[in-house]
CSV table of C-alpha atoms in Angstrom, one decimal:
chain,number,residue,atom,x,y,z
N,1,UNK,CA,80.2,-5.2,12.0
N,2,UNK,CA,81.2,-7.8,14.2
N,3,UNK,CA,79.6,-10.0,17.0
N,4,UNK,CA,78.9,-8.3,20.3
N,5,UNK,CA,78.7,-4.7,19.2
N,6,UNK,CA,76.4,-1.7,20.2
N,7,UNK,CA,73.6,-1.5,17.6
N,8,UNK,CA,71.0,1.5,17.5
N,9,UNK,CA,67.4,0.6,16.2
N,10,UNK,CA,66.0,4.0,14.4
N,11,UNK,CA,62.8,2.1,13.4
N,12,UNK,CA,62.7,3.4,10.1
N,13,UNK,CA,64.0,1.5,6.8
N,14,UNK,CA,67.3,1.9,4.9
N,15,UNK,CA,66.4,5.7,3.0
N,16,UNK,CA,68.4,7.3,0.5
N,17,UNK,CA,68.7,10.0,-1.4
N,18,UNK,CA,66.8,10.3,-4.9
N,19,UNK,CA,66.1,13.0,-7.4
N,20,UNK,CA,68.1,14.8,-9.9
N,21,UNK,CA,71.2,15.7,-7.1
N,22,UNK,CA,71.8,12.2,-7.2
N,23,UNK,CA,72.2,12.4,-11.3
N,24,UNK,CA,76.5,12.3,-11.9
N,25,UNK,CA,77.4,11.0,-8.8
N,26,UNK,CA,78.3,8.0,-7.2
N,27,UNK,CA,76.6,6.6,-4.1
N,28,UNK,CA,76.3,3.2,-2.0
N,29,UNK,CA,74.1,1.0,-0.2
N,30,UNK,CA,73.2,3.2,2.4
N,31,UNK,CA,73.1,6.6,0.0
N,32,UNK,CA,76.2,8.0,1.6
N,33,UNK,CA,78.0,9.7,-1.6
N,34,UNK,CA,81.6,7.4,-2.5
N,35,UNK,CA,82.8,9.8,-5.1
N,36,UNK,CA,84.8,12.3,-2.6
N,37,UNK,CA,82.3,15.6,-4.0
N,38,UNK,CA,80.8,15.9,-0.8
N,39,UNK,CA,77.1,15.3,0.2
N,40,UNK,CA,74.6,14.7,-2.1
N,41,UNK,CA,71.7,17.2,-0.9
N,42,UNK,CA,68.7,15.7,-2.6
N,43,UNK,CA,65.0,17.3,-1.3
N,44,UNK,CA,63.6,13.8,-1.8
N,45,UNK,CA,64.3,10.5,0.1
N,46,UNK,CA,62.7,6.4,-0.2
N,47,UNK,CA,63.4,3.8,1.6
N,48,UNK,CA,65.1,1.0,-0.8
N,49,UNK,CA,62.4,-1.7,0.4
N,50,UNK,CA,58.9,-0.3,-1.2
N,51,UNK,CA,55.8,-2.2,-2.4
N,52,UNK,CA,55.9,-3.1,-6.0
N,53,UNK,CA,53.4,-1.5,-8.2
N,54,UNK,CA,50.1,-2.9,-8.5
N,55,UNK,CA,49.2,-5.0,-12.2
N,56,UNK,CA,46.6,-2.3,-13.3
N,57,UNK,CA,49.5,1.1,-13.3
N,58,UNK,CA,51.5,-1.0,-15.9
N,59,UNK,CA,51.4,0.0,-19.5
N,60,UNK,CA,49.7,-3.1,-21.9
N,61,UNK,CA,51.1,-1.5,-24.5
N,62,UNK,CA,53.9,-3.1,-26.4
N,63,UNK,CA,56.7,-0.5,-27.7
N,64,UNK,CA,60.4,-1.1,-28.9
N,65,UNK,CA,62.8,0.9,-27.2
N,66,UNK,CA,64.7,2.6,-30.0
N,67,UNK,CA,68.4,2.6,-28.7
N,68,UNK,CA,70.2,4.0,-31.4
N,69,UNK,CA,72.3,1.0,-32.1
N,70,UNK,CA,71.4,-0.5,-35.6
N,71,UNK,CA,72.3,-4.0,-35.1
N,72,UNK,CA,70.3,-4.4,-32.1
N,73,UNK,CA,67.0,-2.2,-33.1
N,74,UNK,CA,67.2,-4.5,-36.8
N,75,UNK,CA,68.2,-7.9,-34.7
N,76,UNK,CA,67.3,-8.0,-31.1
N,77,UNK,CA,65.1,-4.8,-30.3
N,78,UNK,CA,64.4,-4.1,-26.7
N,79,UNK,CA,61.2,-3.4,-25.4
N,80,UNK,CA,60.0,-0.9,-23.2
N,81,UNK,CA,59.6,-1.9,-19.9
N,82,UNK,CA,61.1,-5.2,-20.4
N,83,UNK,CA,64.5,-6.6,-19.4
N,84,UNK,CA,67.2,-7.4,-21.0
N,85,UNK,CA,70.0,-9.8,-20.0
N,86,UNK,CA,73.5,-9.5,-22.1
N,87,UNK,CA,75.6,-12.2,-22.3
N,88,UNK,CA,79.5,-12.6,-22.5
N,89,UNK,CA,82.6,-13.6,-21.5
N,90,UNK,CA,85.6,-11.2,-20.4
N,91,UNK,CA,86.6,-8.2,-22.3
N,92,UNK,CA,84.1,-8.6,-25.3
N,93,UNK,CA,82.5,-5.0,-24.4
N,94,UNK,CA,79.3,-5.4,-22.7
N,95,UNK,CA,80.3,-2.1,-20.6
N,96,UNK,CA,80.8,-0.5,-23.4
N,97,UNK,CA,77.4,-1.4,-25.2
N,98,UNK,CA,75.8,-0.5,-21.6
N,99,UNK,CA,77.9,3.3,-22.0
N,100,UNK,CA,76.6,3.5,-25.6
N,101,UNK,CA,73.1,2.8,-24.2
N,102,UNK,CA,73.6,5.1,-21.8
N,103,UNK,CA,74.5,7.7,-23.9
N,104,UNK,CA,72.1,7.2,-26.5
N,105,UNK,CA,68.7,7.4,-24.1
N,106,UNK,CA,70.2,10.3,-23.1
N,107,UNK,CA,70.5,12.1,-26.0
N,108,UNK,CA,67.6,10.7,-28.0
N,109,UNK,CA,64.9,10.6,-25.3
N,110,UNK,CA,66.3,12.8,-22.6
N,111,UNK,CA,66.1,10.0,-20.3
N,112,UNK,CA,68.3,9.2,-17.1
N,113,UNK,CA,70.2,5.9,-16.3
N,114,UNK,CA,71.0,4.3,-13.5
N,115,UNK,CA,73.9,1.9,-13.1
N,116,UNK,CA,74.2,-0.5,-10.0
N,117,UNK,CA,77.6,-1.9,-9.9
N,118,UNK,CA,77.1,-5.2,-7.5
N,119,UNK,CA,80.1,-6.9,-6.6
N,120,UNK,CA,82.6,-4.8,-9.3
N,121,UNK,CA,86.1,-4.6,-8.5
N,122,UNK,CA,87.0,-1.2,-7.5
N,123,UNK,CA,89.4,-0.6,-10.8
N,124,UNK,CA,86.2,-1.7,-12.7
N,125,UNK,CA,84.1,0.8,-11.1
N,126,UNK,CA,86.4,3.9,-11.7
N,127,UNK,CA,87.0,3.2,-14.9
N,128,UNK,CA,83.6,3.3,-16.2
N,129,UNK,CA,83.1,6.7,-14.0
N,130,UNK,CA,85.8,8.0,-15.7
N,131,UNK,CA,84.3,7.1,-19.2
N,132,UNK,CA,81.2,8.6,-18.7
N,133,UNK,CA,83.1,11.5,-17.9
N,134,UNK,CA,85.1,11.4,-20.9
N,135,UNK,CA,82.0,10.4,-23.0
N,136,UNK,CA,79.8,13.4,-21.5
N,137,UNK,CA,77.5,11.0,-19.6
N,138,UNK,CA,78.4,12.4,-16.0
N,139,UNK,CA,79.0,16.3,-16.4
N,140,UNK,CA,81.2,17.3,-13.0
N,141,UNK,CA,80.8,21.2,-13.7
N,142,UNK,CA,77.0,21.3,-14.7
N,143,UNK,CA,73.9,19.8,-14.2
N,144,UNK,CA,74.0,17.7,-17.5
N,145,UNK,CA,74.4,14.6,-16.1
N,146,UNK,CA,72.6,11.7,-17.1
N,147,UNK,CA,73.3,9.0,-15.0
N,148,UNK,CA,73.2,8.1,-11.5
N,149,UNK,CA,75.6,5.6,-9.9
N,150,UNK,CA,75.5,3.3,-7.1
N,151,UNK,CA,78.4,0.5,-6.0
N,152,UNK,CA,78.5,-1.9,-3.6
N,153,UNK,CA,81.8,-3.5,-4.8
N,154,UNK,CA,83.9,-6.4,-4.1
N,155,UNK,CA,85.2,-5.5,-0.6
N,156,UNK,CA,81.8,-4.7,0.6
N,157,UNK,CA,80.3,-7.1,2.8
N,158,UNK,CA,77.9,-9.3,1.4
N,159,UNK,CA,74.8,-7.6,2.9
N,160,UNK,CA,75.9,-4.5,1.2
N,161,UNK,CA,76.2,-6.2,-1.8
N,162,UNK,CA,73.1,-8.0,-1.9
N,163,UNK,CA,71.2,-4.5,-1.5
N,164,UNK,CA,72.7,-2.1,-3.8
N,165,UNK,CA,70.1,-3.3,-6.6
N,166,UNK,CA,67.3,-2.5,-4.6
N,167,UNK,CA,69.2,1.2,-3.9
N,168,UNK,CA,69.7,1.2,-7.6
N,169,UNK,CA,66.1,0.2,-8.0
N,170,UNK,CA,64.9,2.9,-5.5
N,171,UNK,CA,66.5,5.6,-7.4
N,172,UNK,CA,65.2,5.0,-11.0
N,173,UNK,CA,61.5,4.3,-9.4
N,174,UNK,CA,61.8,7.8,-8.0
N,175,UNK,CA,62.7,9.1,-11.8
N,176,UNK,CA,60.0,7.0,-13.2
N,177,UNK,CA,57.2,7.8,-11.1
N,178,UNK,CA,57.8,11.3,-9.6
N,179,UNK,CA,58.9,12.1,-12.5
N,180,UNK,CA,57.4,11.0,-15.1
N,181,UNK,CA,61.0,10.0,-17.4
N,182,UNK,CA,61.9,6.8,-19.1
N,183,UNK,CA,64.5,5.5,-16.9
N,184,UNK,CA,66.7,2.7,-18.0
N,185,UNK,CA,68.3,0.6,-15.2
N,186,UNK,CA,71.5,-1.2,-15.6
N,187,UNK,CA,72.6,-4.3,-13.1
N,188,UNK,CA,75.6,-5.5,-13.4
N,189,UNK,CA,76.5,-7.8,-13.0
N,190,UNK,CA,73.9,-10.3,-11.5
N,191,UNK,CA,76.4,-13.6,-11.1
N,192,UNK,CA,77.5,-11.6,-8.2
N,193,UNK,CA,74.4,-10.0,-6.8
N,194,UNK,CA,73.1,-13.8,-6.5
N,195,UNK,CA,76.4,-14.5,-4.8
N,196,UNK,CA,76.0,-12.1,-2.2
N,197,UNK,CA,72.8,-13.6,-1.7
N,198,UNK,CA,73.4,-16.7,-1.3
N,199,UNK,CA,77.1,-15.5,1.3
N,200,UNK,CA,74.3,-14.0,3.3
């Protein structure tokens, strides 16, 4: 974009694709597919602004999401529905306790992921696409993928970046509440989502 160009008003919000054709692929901002596997040809759409549910449809009930990882279930056990920040410098593998996570809800629960990269560096967000690959996560010749992916990354503009959460968001809501699944949604990393905030 840049000042003093054409701009068509469609009068509708930002809407993306959502469903299970979004599961194993990799999509940004906008919902256009980034992973070079053509388009994604999902039978539902959502806008990625939306109300927020109202108090009385949330659960009161208090459950520990059992991730399969002993030292957190015995020493810091997650609940359901709650969130979770994790903490730590370069290299000391929170990626790789967010693939293990991942992978575990998967297999354990049959639940779906979502991962929102904001403000990754590109070699960042390949590398964990090939993982999950490589880990089974993201299945490229069936339909047993588990996770859906969307990146707004570093050379995005900043409006891009500051909306790929609510894309990200969009997409597990529609698991969650169409569907009826336990969704886990990753956001990573937030440092640079409130940076793209605060560049807008």
């Amino acid at each position: 974009l840049v000042r003093g160009m054409e701009v068509a008003d469609t009068g509708s919000p930002i809407t993306i694709p959502v469903g299970p054709e979004t599961l194993g692929r990799i999509i940004n901002v906008i919902g256009e597919p980034i992973d070079e596997r053509g388009p994604v040809n999902a039978k539902h759409t959502a806008p990625i602004h939306a109300e927020a549910p109202e108090f009385i449809e949330m659960s009161v009930e208090q459950e520990i999401l059992e991730t399969g990882i002993k030292v957190v279930d015995l020493l810091a056990p997650y609940a359901k529905g709650g969130k979770i920040g994790l903490f730590g410098g370069a290299g000391v593998g929170k990626t790789v306790l967010i693939m293990e996570l991942i992978n575990n809800v998967a297999k354990a629960h049959g639940g779906y992921s979502v991962f929102a990269g904001v403000g990754e560096r590109t070699r960042e967000g390949n590398d964990l696409y090939h993982e999950m690959i490589v880990g089974g996560v993201i299945d490229l010749k069936g339909d047993k993928s588990k996770v859906s992916l969307v990146y707004g990354q570093m050379n995005e503009p900043p409006g891009a970046r500051a909306r790929v959460a609510l894309t990200g968001l969009s997409v597990a809501e529609y698991f969650r509440d169409k569907e009826g699944q336990d969704v886990l949604l990753f956001i990573d990393n937030i440092f640079r989502f409130t940076q793209a905030g605060s560049e807008v």
